[in-house]
CSV table of C-alpha atoms and ligand atoms in Angstrom, one decimal:
chain,number,residue,atom,x,y,z
A,209,MET,CA,62.2,-0.2,32.5
A,210,SER,CA,65.6,-2.0,31.7
A,211,GLY,CA,68.7,-2.0,34.1
A,212,PRO,CA,68.7,-2.8,37.8
A,213,SER,CA,65.3,-3.2,39.7
A,214,PRO,CA,64.1,-0.5,41.9
A,215,LEU,CA,64.5,-2.9,44.8
A,216,ASP,CA,68.2,-2.6,44.5
A,217,ARG,CA,68.0,1.1,45.6
A,218,PRO,CA,68.0,2.1,49.1
A,219,THR,CA,64.2,3.5,49.2
A,220,THR,CA,61.8,2.2,46.5
A,221,ARG,CA,58.8,4.3,46.4
A,222,ILE,CA,55.1,3.2,45.7
A,223,LEU,CA,52.4,5.8,45.2
A,224,VAL,CA,48.8,4.7,46.0
A,225,ILE,CA,46.1,6.7,44.4
A,226,GLY,CA,43.2,6.8,47.1
A,227,ARG,CA,43.4,7.1,50.9
A,228,ALA,CA,40.2,6.6,52.6
A,229,GLY,CA,38.6,3.9,50.5
A,230,GLN,CA,38.7,0.2,51.7
A,231,LEU,CA,41.5,-1.0,49.5
A,232,ALA,CA,43.7,2.1,50.1
A,233,THR,CA,43.2,1.8,53.8
A,234,ALA,CA,44.0,-2.0,53.7
A,235,LEU,CA,47.1,-1.0,51.7
A,236,ALA,CA,48.2,1.5,54.3
A,237,GLU,CA,47.9,-0.7,57.0
A,238,ALA,CA,49.6,-3.7,55.2
A,239,ASP,CA,53.1,-4.5,56.3
A,240,TRP,CA,55.5,-3.8,53.6
A,241,PRO,CA,59.2,-4.9,53.3
A,242,THR,CA,61.9,-2.5,54.6
A,243,GLY,CA,63.1,-0.2,52.1
A,244,ILE,CA,59.7,0.3,50.4
A,245,THR,CA,57.8,3.5,51.4
A,246,VAL,CA,54.1,3.7,50.5
A,247,SER,CA,52.5,7.2,50.2
A,248,CYS,CA,48.6,7.1,49.8
A,249,ARG,CA,47.3,10.1,48.2
A,250,GLY,CA,43.7,11.1,48.8
A,251,ARG,CA,41.6,13.0,46.3
A,252,GLU,CA,42.6,16.4,47.5
A,253,ALA,CA,46.1,15.6,46.4
A,254,ILE,CA,45.3,13.6,43.2
A,255,ASP,CA,41.8,14.0,41.9
A,256,LEU,CA,41.1,11.6,39.2
A,257,GLU,CA,38.4,13.9,37.8
A,258,GLN,CA,41.0,16.2,37.0
A,259,PRO,CA,43.1,13.9,34.7
A,260,ASP,CA,45.7,16.6,33.5
A,261,ALA,CA,46.6,17.4,37.0
A,262,ALA,CA,46.5,13.9,38.1
A,263,ARG,CA,49.0,13.1,35.3
A,264,ASP,CA,51.3,15.9,36.1
A,265,ALA,CA,51.1,15.1,39.9
A,266,VAL,CA,52.3,11.6,39.2
A,267,ILE,CA,55.0,12.7,36.8
A,268,ALA,CA,56.3,15.1,39.6
A,269,GLU,CA,56.2,12.5,42.4
A,270,LYS,CA,58.1,10.1,39.8
A,271,PRO,CA,57.3,6.9,42.0
A,272,ASP,CA,58.7,3.5,41.1
A,273,LEU,CA,55.3,2.0,40.9
A,274,VAL,CA,51.7,3.4,41.1
A,275,ILE,CA,48.7,1.6,42.6
A,276,ASN,CA,45.3,3.0,41.8
A,277,ALA,CA,42.8,1.9,44.6
A,278,ALA,CA,40.4,4.9,43.7
A,279,ALA,CA,37.5,4.7,41.8
A,280,TYR,CA,34.0,6.0,41.3
A,281,THR,CA,32.3,3.2,43.2
A,282,ALA,CA,28.6,4.3,43.7
A,283,VAL,CA,27.1,1.6,41.4
A,284,ASP,CA,23.6,2.8,41.5
A,285,LYS,CA,24.4,6.6,41.4
A,286,ALA,CA,26.5,6.0,38.4
A,287,GLU,CA,23.3,5.6,36.4
A,288,SER,CA,22.6,9.2,36.8
A,289,GLU,CA,25.9,10.5,36.6
A,290,PRO,CA,27.7,8.7,33.9
A,291,GLU,CA,30.0,11.7,33.0
A,292,ARG,CA,31.5,11.7,36.6
A,293,ALA,CA,31.8,7.7,36.5
A,294,PHE,CA,33.5,7.8,33.3
A,295,ALA,CA,35.8,10.7,34.3
A,296,VAL,CA,37.0,9.1,37.3
A,297,ASN,CA,37.0,5.3,36.1
A,298,ARG,CA,38.1,5.8,32.4
A,299,ASP,CA,39.7,9.2,32.0
A,300,GLY,CA,41.7,9.2,35.6
A,301,PRO,CA,43.2,5.5,34.9
A,302,ALA,CA,43.9,6.8,31.4
A,303,ALA,CA,46.0,9.7,32.8
A,304,LEU,CA,47.7,7.6,35.4
A,305,ALA,CA,48.8,5.3,32.5
A,306,GLU,CA,50.5,8.1,30.6
A,307,ALA,CA,52.2,9.5,33.6
A,308,CYS,CA,53.5,5.9,34.2
A,309,GLN,CA,54.6,5.6,30.7
A,310,THR,CA,56.5,8.9,31.0
A,311,ILE,CA,58.2,8.1,34.0
A,312,GLY,CA,59.0,4.5,33.3
A,313,ALA,CA,56.8,3.0,36.2
A,314,PRO,CA,54.7,-0.2,36.1
A,315,LEU,CA,50.7,0.5,37.3
A,316,ILE,CA,48.6,-1.8,39.2
A,317,HIS,CA,44.9,-1.1,38.8
A,318,VAL,CA,42.0,-2.4,40.2
A,319,SER,CA,38.8,-3.4,38.3
A,320,THR,CA,35.5,-5.3,38.8
A,321,ASP,CA,33.5,-8.4,38.2
A,322,TYR,CA,30.8,-6.0,37.0
A,323,VAL,CA,32.5,-5.9,33.5
A,324,PHE,CA,30.7,-9.1,32.9
A,325,ASP,CA,26.9,-9.6,32.1
A,326,GLY,CA,26.7,-12.5,34.4
A,327,SER,CA,25.1,-14.8,31.8
A,328,LYS,CA,28.0,-17.4,32.0
A,329,GLN,CA,27.5,-20.8,33.6
A,330,GLY,CA,30.5,-21.1,35.8
A,331,ALA,CA,33.5,-18.9,36.9
A,332,TYR,CA,34.7,-16.2,34.6
A,333,VAL,CA,38.1,-16.3,33.5
A,334,GLU,CA,40.0,-13.3,32.2
A,335,ALA,CA,39.7,-14.3,28.5
A,336,ASP,CA,35.8,-14.2,28.7
A,337,PRO,CA,34.2,-11.6,26.9
A,338,VAL,CA,33.3,-8.5,28.8
A,339,ASN,CA,29.6,-6.9,28.4
A,340,PRO,CA,28.8,-4.7,31.2
A,341,ALA,CA,25.4,-4.2,32.3
A,342,SER,CA,25.8,-1.0,34.1
A,343,VAL,CA,27.1,2.5,33.8
A,344,TYR,CA,29.6,1.7,36.5
A,345,GLY,CA,30.7,-1.6,34.9
A,346,ALA,CA,31.0,0.2,31.5
A,347,SER,CA,33.1,2.9,33.0
A,348,LYS,CA,35.5,0.5,34.8
A,349,GLU,CA,35.6,-1.7,31.6
A,350,ALA,CA,36.6,1.6,29.8
A,351,GLY,CA,39.2,2.4,32.3
A,352,GLU,CA,40.9,-1.2,31.7
A,353,SER,CA,41.1,-0.4,27.9
A,354,ALA,CA,42.4,3.2,28.2
A,355,ILE,CA,45.3,1.6,30.3
A,356,ARG,CA,46.0,-1.4,27.9
A,357,ALA,CA,46.0,1.2,25.2
A,358,ARG,CA,48.7,3.5,26.9
A,359,LEU,CA,51.1,1.2,29.0
A,360,PRO,CA,52.2,-2.1,28.3
A,361,ALA,CA,53.6,-2.2,31.9
A,362,HIS,CA,50.2,-2.9,33.8
A,363,VAL,CA,48.6,-5.1,36.0
A,364,ILE,CA,44.9,-5.0,36.0
A,365,ILE,CA,43.3,-6.9,38.9
A,366,ARG,CA,39.5,-7.6,38.6
A,367,SER,CA,38.1,-8.2,42.1
A,368,ALA,CA,34.6,-8.6,43.7
A,369,TRP,CA,32.4,-8.0,46.4
A,370,ILE,CA,34.9,-6.2,48.7
A,371,TYR,CA,34.2,-5.5,52.1
A,372,SER,CA,36.3,-4.3,55.2
A,373,PRO,CA,35.9,-3.2,58.7
A,374,MET,CA,35.4,0.5,57.5
A,375,GLY,CA,33.6,2.1,54.6
A,376,GLN,CA,30.6,1.2,52.9
A,377,ASN,CA,30.0,-2.2,52.0
A,378,PHE,CA,27.6,-5.0,52.6
A,379,VAL,CA,28.9,-6.5,55.7
A,380,ARG,CA,28.6,-3.4,57.7
A,381,THR,CA,25.2,-2.6,56.0
A,382,MET,CA,24.0,-6.2,57.3
A,383,LEU,CA,25.3,-5.7,60.8
A,384,ARG,CA,23.5,-2.2,61.0
A,385,LEU,CA,20.2,-3.2,59.7
A,386,GLY,CA,20.4,-6.4,61.8
A,387,ARG,CA,20.4,-4.2,64.9
A,388,GLU,CA,17.4,-1.9,63.5
A,389,ARG,CA,15.0,-4.5,62.2
A,390,PRO,CA,13.8,-8.1,63.1
A,391,GLU,CA,13.8,-9.2,59.6
A,392,LEU,CA,15.8,-8.7,56.3
A,393,ARG,CA,15.0,-9.8,53.0
A,394,VAL,CA,18.1,-10.4,51.0
A,395,VAL,CA,18.9,-11.1,47.3
A,396,ASP,CA,19.4,-14.8,46.5
A,397,ASP,CA,19.8,-15.1,42.8
A,398,GLN,CA,23.2,-13.1,42.4
A,399,ILE,CA,26.3,-15.2,43.2
A,400,GLY,CA,29.8,-14.0,43.5
A,401,CYS,CA,32.9,-14.0,45.6
A,402,PRO,CA,33.0,-12.0,48.9
A,403,THR,CA,36.7,-10.5,49.0
A,404,ALA,CA,38.2,-9.0,52.1
A,405,ALA,CA,40.0,-5.8,51.3
A,406,ALA,CA,43.0,-6.9,53.2
A,407,GLU,CA,43.2,-10.1,51.1
A,408,LEU,CA,43.2,-8.0,48.0
A,409,ALA,CA,45.9,-5.8,49.4
A,410,ARG,CA,48.0,-8.9,50.0
A,411,ALA,CA,47.5,-9.8,46.2
A,412,VAL,CA,48.3,-6.1,45.2
A,413,GLN,CA,51.3,-6.4,47.4
A,414,GLY,CA,52.4,-9.6,45.8
A,415,ALA,CA,52.2,-8.1,42.4
A,416,ALA,CA,54.0,-4.9,43.4
A,417,ARG,CA,56.9,-6.8,44.8
A,418,ALA,CA,57.2,-9.2,41.7
A,419,LEU,CA,57.1,-5.9,39.4
A,420,LEU,CA,59.6,-4.1,41.6
A,421,ALA,CA,62.0,-7.0,41.4
A,422,GLY,CA,61.9,-7.1,37.6
A,423,GLY,CA,58.7,-9.3,36.9
A,424,ARG,CA,57.0,-8.7,33.5
A,425,ASP,CA,53.9,-10.7,34.1
A,426,TYR,CA,51.7,-7.9,32.8
A,427,GLY,CA,48.1,-8.0,31.9
A,428,THR,CA,44.8,-8.7,33.2
A,429,PHE,CA,44.0,-11.0,36.2
A,430,HIS,CA,41.2,-11.9,38.6
A,431,PHE,CA,41.5,-12.1,42.4
A,432,ALA,CA,38.6,-12.9,44.8
A,433,GLY,CA,37.9,-14.7,47.9
A,434,THR,CA,37.9,-18.3,47.5
A,435,GLY,CA,34.5,-20.0,47.0
A,436,SER,CA,31.1,-18.3,45.9
A,437,THR,CA,27.8,-17.5,47.5
A,438,SER,CA,24.9,-15.3,47.1
A,439,TRP,CA,24.1,-12.2,48.9
A,440,PHE,CA,21.6,-14.1,50.9
A,441,GLY,CA,24.1,-16.8,51.7
A,442,LEU,CA,26.7,-14.0,52.7
A,443,ALA,CA,24.1,-12.6,55.1
A,444,GLU,CA,23.4,-15.9,56.6
A,445,ALA,CA,27.2,-16.3,57.2
A,446,ILE,CA,27.5,-12.6,58.6
A,447,PHE,CA,24.9,-13.3,61.3
A,448,GLU,CA,26.2,-16.9,62.1
A,449,LEU,CA,29.6,-15.6,62.7
A,450,ALA,CA,29.0,-12.3,64.5
A,451,PRO,CA,28.0,-11.8,68.1
A,452,GLY,CA,24.8,-9.8,68.6
A,453,PRO,CA,21.3,-9.8,67.3
A,454,ARG,CA,20.2,-12.2,64.6
A,455,PRO,CA,17.4,-10.9,62.2
A,456,ARG,CA,15.2,-13.4,60.5
A,457,LEU,CA,16.5,-13.5,57.0
A,458,THR,CA,14.2,-14.1,54.0
A,459,PRO,CA,15.7,-15.1,50.4
A,460,ILE,CA,14.3,-12.8,47.7
A,461,PRO,CA,14.8,-12.6,44.0
A,462,SER,CA,16.6,-9.6,42.5
A,463,SER,CA,13.1,-8.5,41.1
A,464,GLY,CA,12.0,-8.0,44.8
A,465,TYR,CA,14.7,-5.6,45.3
A,466,PRO,CA,14.9,-3.2,42.2
A,467,THR,CA,18.0,-1.0,41.9
A,468,PRO,CA,18.9,1.7,39.3
A,469,ALA,CA,21.9,-0.4,38.2
A,470,ARG,CA,21.4,-4.1,36.8
A,471,ARG,CA,23.9,-6.4,38.7
A,472,PRO,CA,25.2,-9.9,37.0
A,473,ALA,CA,23.5,-12.9,38.0
A,474,ASN,CA,26.8,-14.6,38.3
A,475,SER,CA,30.1,-12.7,38.8
A,476,VAL,CA,32.2,-15.5,40.2
A,477,LEU,CA,35.8,-15.0,39.4
A,478,ASP,CA,38.1,-17.7,38.5
A,479,SER,CA,41.5,-16.6,40.3
A,480,ALA,CA,43.8,-19.4,39.2
A,481,LYS,CA,45.9,-17.2,36.7
A,482,PHE,CA,46.9,-14.8,39.5
A,483,ALA,CA,47.6,-17.6,41.8
A,484,ARG,CA,50.0,-19.3,39.2
A,485,LEU,CA,51.8,-16.4,38.2
A,486,TYR,CA,52.1,-14.3,41.5
A,487,GLY,CA,51.7,-17.1,43.9
A,488,VAL,CA,48.8,-15.2,46.1
A,489,THR,CA,45.5,-16.9,46.8
A,490,ALA,CA,42.6,-15.9,49.2
A,491,PRO,CA,41.4,-18.0,52.0
A,492,PRO,CA,38.0,-19.5,51.8
A,493,TRP,CA,35.4,-16.5,52.1
A,494,ARG,CA,33.9,-17.4,55.4
A,495,GLU,CA,37.4,-17.5,57.1
A,496,SER,CA,38.2,-13.9,55.9
A,497,LEU,CA,34.6,-12.8,56.6
A,498,ALA,CA,35.2,-14.3,60.4
A,499,GLN,CA,38.6,-12.2,60.6
A,500,CYS,CA,36.7,-9.2,59.4
A,501,LEU,CA,33.9,-9.6,61.8
A,502,ARG,CA,36.6,-10.0,64.6
A,503,ASP,CA,38.3,-6.7,63.6
A,504,ILE,CA,34.9,-4.9,63.7
A,505,GLN,CA,34.4,-6.1,67.1
A,506,ALA,CA,37.7,-5.1,68.2
A,507,ARG,CA,37.2,-1.8,66.7
A,508,GLU,CA,33.8,-1.3,68.5
A,509,THR,CA,35.3,-2.4,71.8
A,510,ARG,CA,38.2,0.1,71.4
A,511,THR,CA,35.6,2.9,70.7
A,512,ALA,CA,33.1,1.8,73.5
B,130,NAP,N1,33.7,-2.3,46.5
B,130,NAP,C1,33.7,-3.4,46.0
B,130,NAP,O1,32.7,-4.2,46.2
B,130,NAP,C2,34.4,-3.6,44.4
B,130,NAP,C3,34.0,-4.8,43.9
B,130,NAP,C4,34.9,-4.8,42.8
B,130,NAP,C5,35.9,-4.1,42.3
B,130,NAP,N2,36.0,-2.8,43.2
B,130,NAP,C6,37.0,-2.0,42.7
B,130,NAP,O2,38.0,-2.1,43.6
B,130,NAP,C7,38.6,-0.9,43.6
B,130,NAP,C8,38.7,-0.2,45.3
B,130,NAP,O3,37.3,-0.3,45.7
B,130,NAP,P1,37.0,0.3,47.2
B,130,NAP,O4,36.1,-0.8,47.7
B,130,NAP,O5,38.3,0.3,48.0
B,130,NAP,O6,36.4,1.5,47.0
B,130,NAP,P2,35.8,2.5,48.1
B,130,NAP,O7,36.0,2.2,49.5
B,130,NAP,O8,34.5,3.0,47.7
B,130,NAP,O9,36.7,3.9,47.8
B,130,NAP,C9,37.0,4.5,46.5
B,130,NAP,C10,37.9,5.5,46.9
B,130,NAP,O10,38.1,6.4,45.5
B,130,NAP,C11,38.2,7.5,45.9
B,130,NAP,N3,37.9,8.5,44.8
B,130,NAP,C12,36.6,8.6,44.5
B,130,NAP,N4,36.6,9.6,43.5
B,130,NAP,C13,37.6,9.9,43.3
B,130,NAP,C14,38.6,11.0,42.6
B,130,NAP,N5,37.8,11.6,41.8
B,130,NAP,N6,39.6,11.4,42.8
B,130,NAP,C15,40.4,10.5,43.6
B,130,NAP,N7,40.0,9.7,44.3
B,130,NAP,C16,38.6,9.4,44.2
B,130,NAP,C17,37.4,7.9,47.3
B,130,NAP,O11,37.8,9.0,47.8
B,130,NAP,P3,36.8,9.6,48.9
B,130,NAP,O12,37.1,8.9,50.2
B,130,NAP,O13,37.6,11.1,48.9
B,130,NAP,O14,35.4,9.6,48.4
B,130,NAP,C18,37.7,6.5,48.0
B,130,NAP,O15,38.6,6.7,48.9
B,130,NAP,C19,37.9,0.4,43.0
B,130,NAP,O16,38.6,0.3,41.8
B,130,NAP,C20,36.8,-0.5,42.7
B,130,NAP,O17,36.2,-0.2,41.3
B,130,NAP,C21,35.2,-2.6,44.1
């Protein structure tokens, strides 16, 4: 990867693995500088569960940079199908890393706060030891390790509590349930950093531009919305900021809402390293949430 940077060429090509997911959609909708073409490939074109084919497809496309925005993200379902979770979240990224090493392209990969067990007091930094408490978390951690072992030119960005105006996420679930029920019971003893997919896309873009310009700040980073709250705190903010019905909200402990996968009690991420090296920070989480709620309302108005 020596010589002139790809940005010196008339067209720089970025390949995004994933098309319909929250982050992939935000990346497709983002403004990219002239001269950069971004191609998002859905599962029908590049299936991470078929690592050999995925590797060959990336090598055949020979992009200047690869962004992996795809993952097995069904946290609870992963407990009963660990093979699939590990295939998509470990073997798929391993194949992408091998392909990138072959073609000399850097890889930006997105990982999760769920690689931590949540026992730390205070925000997690990148150097903190991982200890996933769920199959999903373990499969994502295995994906990180697989990339590190195969490709020095990687940027792994761990994010958290992602939401967007589309797809399956806590914000949309709360809005739906708020229309259906007068009272919602919401977990109050797990804290994290709500992150808008659009903000994460901005961070990924920042890293992509720096790498394409010849930057070499490889490694593992955290990037999440600024500030933290519990799921209950997030639910309160959603109904304060969104128009429409306001159900009564009751805080409950995690023990009152048993799930197949154990979630970390604390998954607050410290994003200072990414800000220092890539110059991108997320706004306070309530600001990004307000923007997302406006986007949801605008979509609903358009389709009404
Ligand atoms: N959501 C969160 O709260 C959260 C938190 C922390 C980190 N993350 C990480 O952030 C990244 C982006 O998450 P997201 O919220 O955008 O996820 P998402 O909305 O659930 O989208 C995941 C995407 O991955 C695709 N996918 C699943 N299996 C695949 C396979 N075998 N081959 C190719 N594509 C496959 C899905 O395709 P289909 O549309 O075809 O199903 C979907 O488009 C992931 O790495 C995730 O682990 C997410």
